[in-house]
Amino acid sequence: SAVISQKPSRDICQRGTSLTIQCQVDSQVTMMFWYRQQPGQSLTLIATANQGSEATYESGFVIDKFPISRPNLTFSTLTVSNLSPEDSSIYLCSVGKGLTQETQYFGPGTRLLVL
Amino acid sequence: SQQGEEDPQALSIQEGENATMNCSYKTSINNLQWYRQNSGRGLVHLILIRSNEREKHSGRLRVTLDTSKKSSSLLITASRAADTASYFCATDVGSGSRLTFGEGTQLTVNP
């Protein structure tokens, strides 16, 4: 398994500003992912954070809006830029663990409210 | 768009009863996983079933997979109030372990 922490756990931001979310894992992992969960909805994958290279973004998500860093095998950040009320969501990071790295372990999430 | 659709969207049962949730998906998969989420917090992995498996058990959980119908079910037996949560299926099509989540079922177990 993996122990994952996220900071901050929640924040209230003004529109037009940015929020950077940190994800820390207790062991080295290859696969690291960022998800968004809009109110009352399911999870949508934003991007895969790759160590040593640019993140791989899913359709509908772009680097300018969601820049991601992955400086090492235990840490990643997701920035949500130029915030609007539509960005109000829970943002979760996850890591793939196990022999085949198919099982994902999730952080507790960051709850963002944009006013 | 979401790969998976789940039904029911919400399920309310009494403690001790069994709860069954269903998941349907659209494309061929490598594996299908079930996760639980309590009150908008992080997800907890419950069980993984591979495309060549038909049934899997873990404690009070039983998962079935029918690849011909592109569907899966999660059965929780002898439910407890602590099982109250949202349950999501997620499919892995074998592309870098990226998961596509279903819409989820909100389960309420009444004491």
XYZ file of C-alpha atoms in Angstrom:
226
model
C 0.000 0.000 0.000
C 0.993 3.666 0.084
C 0.412 6.569 2.428
C -0.368 9.750 0.558
C -0.786 13.230 1.943
C -2.110 16.312 0.223
C -1.775 19.964 1.111
C -3.851 21.986 1.562
C -6.815 19.872 2.627
C -9.153 22.695 1.648
C -8.989 26.279 0.471
C -11.206 29.148 -0.543
C -9.801 31.249 -3.370
C -10.804 34.322 -5.297
C -11.469 34.088 -8.997
C -8.463 34.893 -11.160
C -5.939 33.574 -8.636
C -4.159 30.207 -8.654
C -3.864 27.354 -6.183
C -1.019 24.864 -5.985
C -1.763 21.482 -4.448
C 1.007 19.257 -3.143
C 0.986 15.472 -3.099
C 3.544 13.539 -1.041
C 3.949 9.747 -1.037
C 5.734 7.708 1.613
C 7.618 5.618 -0.969
C 8.963 5.963 -4.482
C 6.369 5.413 -7.181
C 6.477 5.507 -10.938
C 2.839 6.197 -11.679
C 1.233 9.307 -10.223
C -2.140 10.718 -11.275
C -4.281 13.805 -10.695
C -8.090 13.655 -10.695
C -10.879 16.192 -10.384
C -14.198 15.439 -8.728
C -16.806 18.099 -9.315
C -19.606 18.447 -6.751
C -21.794 15.362 -6.639
C -19.998 13.746 -9.553
C -17.484 11.037 -10.263
C -13.739 11.354 -10.758
C -12.204 12.538 -13.993
C -8.531 12.005 -14.751
C -6.724 15.270 -15.404
C -3.230 14.014 -16.159
C -0.505 11.502 -15.453
C 2.482 13.086 -13.728
C 5.706 11.701 -15.158
C 9.006 12.006 -13.333
C 11.603 13.750 -15.446
C 9.265 14.685 -18.273
C 6.120 16.675 -18.960
C 2.804 15.441 -17.687
C 0.440 13.635 -20.027
C -2.930 15.390 -20.134
C -6.326 13.891 -20.841
C -8.694 15.300 -23.406
C -10.192 18.547 -22.183
C -7.325 19.429 -19.863
C -4.396 21.654 -20.844
C -1.047 22.471 -19.322
C -1.698 26.213 -19.180
C -4.684 25.676 -16.906
C -3.324 22.718 -14.913
C 0.489 22.865 -14.807
C 2.006 19.862 -13.051
C 5.437 19.287 -11.587
C 7.029 15.942 -10.691
C 10.510 16.688 -9.405
C 11.098 13.225 -7.911
C 9.491 9.848 -7.339
C 7.681 10.810 -4.113
C 6.268 14.265 -4.843
C 4.086 16.140 -7.305
C 2.212 19.415 -7.489
C -0.878 20.418 -9.427
C -1.612 24.087 -9.988
C -5.087 25.209 -10.952
C -4.607 28.552 -12.690
C -6.829 31.541 -13.357
C -9.512 30.188 -11.083
C -13.216 30.476 -11.825
C -16.178 29.187 -9.806
C -16.374 26.225 -12.213
C -13.049 25.028 -10.795
C -14.673 24.406 -7.420
C -14.037 20.697 -6.936
C -12.152 18.117 -4.974
C -8.721 17.444 -6.447
C -7.162 14.066 -5.703
C -3.794 12.588 -6.401
C -3.233 8.868 -6.661
C -0.348 6.490 -7.173
C -0.100 3.108 -8.781
C 1.361 0.409 -6.555
C 1.808 -3.318 -6.548
C 3.527 -5.718 -8.896
C 1.695 -4.424 -11.939
C 0.924 -0.953 -10.522
C -2.711 -1.429 -11.482
C -4.137 -0.726 -8.041
C -4.307 2.947 -7.218
C -4.028 4.509 -3.790
C -5.571 7.910 -3.284
C -4.709 10.902 -1.199
C -7.406 12.465 1.009
C -8.168 15.148 -1.559
C -8.070 18.944 -1.621
C -11.440 20.656 -1.489
C -11.364 23.926 -3.450
C -14.046 26.589 -3.394
C -13.695 29.514 -5.779
C -15.667 32.645 -5.030
C -17.035 10.877 -21.324
C -17.370 8.335 -18.571
C -16.569 4.746 -19.500
C -18.796 3.292 -16.828
C -22.374 3.685 -15.823
C -23.558 2.477 -12.477
C -26.933 1.606 -11.132
C -28.620 2.265 -8.972
C -27.491 5.850 -8.398
C -28.642 5.530 -4.807
C -29.457 2.540 -2.630
C -30.870 2.532 0.886
C -31.032 -0.694 2.894
C -31.237 -1.936 6.458
C -28.279 -3.284 8.363
C -27.827 -6.995 7.743
C -29.260 -6.887 4.235
C -27.204 -7.438 1.107
C -26.402 -4.589 -1.282
C -25.849 -5.095 -4.998
C -24.431 -2.432 -7.301
C -23.980 -2.766 -11.023
C -21.519 -1.245 -13.459
C -21.574 -1.262 -17.238
C -18.794 -0.133 -19.528
C -18.287 0.414 -23.230
C -14.873 -0.786 -24.391
C -12.630 -3.803 -23.850
C -10.808 -3.671 -20.550
C -7.673 -4.996 -18.905
C -9.267 -5.020 -15.477
C -12.132 -3.506 -13.517
C -11.783 -2.149 -9.999
C -14.182 -1.088 -7.269
C -13.471 1.790 -4.905
C -15.269 3.245 -1.898
C -15.406 6.927 -0.978
C -16.607 8.210 2.365
C -18.108 11.716 2.422
C -16.073 13.281 -0.394
C -12.748 12.093 0.937
C -10.082 9.967 -0.731
C -10.979 6.697 -2.373
C -10.185 3.302 -0.910
C -9.439 0.407 -3.225
C -11.724 -2.573 -2.593
C -11.090 -5.197 -5.217
C -9.655 -5.729 -8.699
C -10.948 -8.283 -11.178
C -9.102 -9.036 -14.394
C -10.728 -9.476 -17.775
C -10.088 -13.233 -17.699
C -11.742 -13.665 -14.296
C -15.460 -14.102 -13.712
C -15.811 -13.838 -9.964
C -13.740 -12.719 -7.029
C -14.290 -12.605 -3.270
C -12.786 -10.487 -0.540
C -14.338 -10.771 2.910
C -17.973 -9.654 2.592
C -17.415 -8.474 -0.977
C -18.197 -10.465 -4.080
C -17.475 -9.090 -7.532
C -18.553 -10.607 -10.824
C -17.468 -9.671 -14.315
C -19.243 -10.505 -17.561
C -17.079 -9.317 -20.425
C -19.636 -10.418 -23.022
C -22.161 -8.031 -21.510
C -19.501 -5.503 -20.478
C -20.853 -5.416 -16.971
C -19.803 -6.030 -13.397
C -21.578 -6.256 -10.078
C -20.458 -5.651 -6.520
C -22.272 -7.501 -3.758
C -21.805 -6.522 -0.133
C -23.228 -9.159 2.184
C -24.504 -8.601 5.716
C -24.187 -4.850 5.379
C -23.238 -2.593 8.279
C -23.869 1.072 8.944
C -20.137 1.638 8.375
C -20.590 0.511 4.759
C -22.447 3.752 4.074
C -20.412 5.423 1.316
C -20.227 6.035 -2.405
C -19.021 3.094 -4.474
C -17.333 3.557 -7.842
C -16.297 1.118 -10.503
C -13.253 2.014 -12.568
C -11.981 0.444 -15.752
C -8.399 0.051 -16.873
C -8.065 -0.445 -20.612
C -4.382 -1.248 -20.229
C -3.051 2.164 -21.210
C -0.589 3.136 -18.494
C -2.917 2.209 -15.623
C -5.149 5.185 -16.356
C -8.568 4.605 -14.795
C -11.968 5.716 -16.042
C -14.541 5.937 -13.283
C -18.241 5.215 -13.348
C -20.807 7.601 -11.972
C -21.010 5.886 -8.606
C -23.676 4.458 -6.325
C -24.485 6.151 -3.028
C -25.171 3.390 -0.506
C -26.905 4.162 2.767
C -27.129 1.413 5.374
C -29.624 2.246 8.072
C -28.959 0.885 11.576
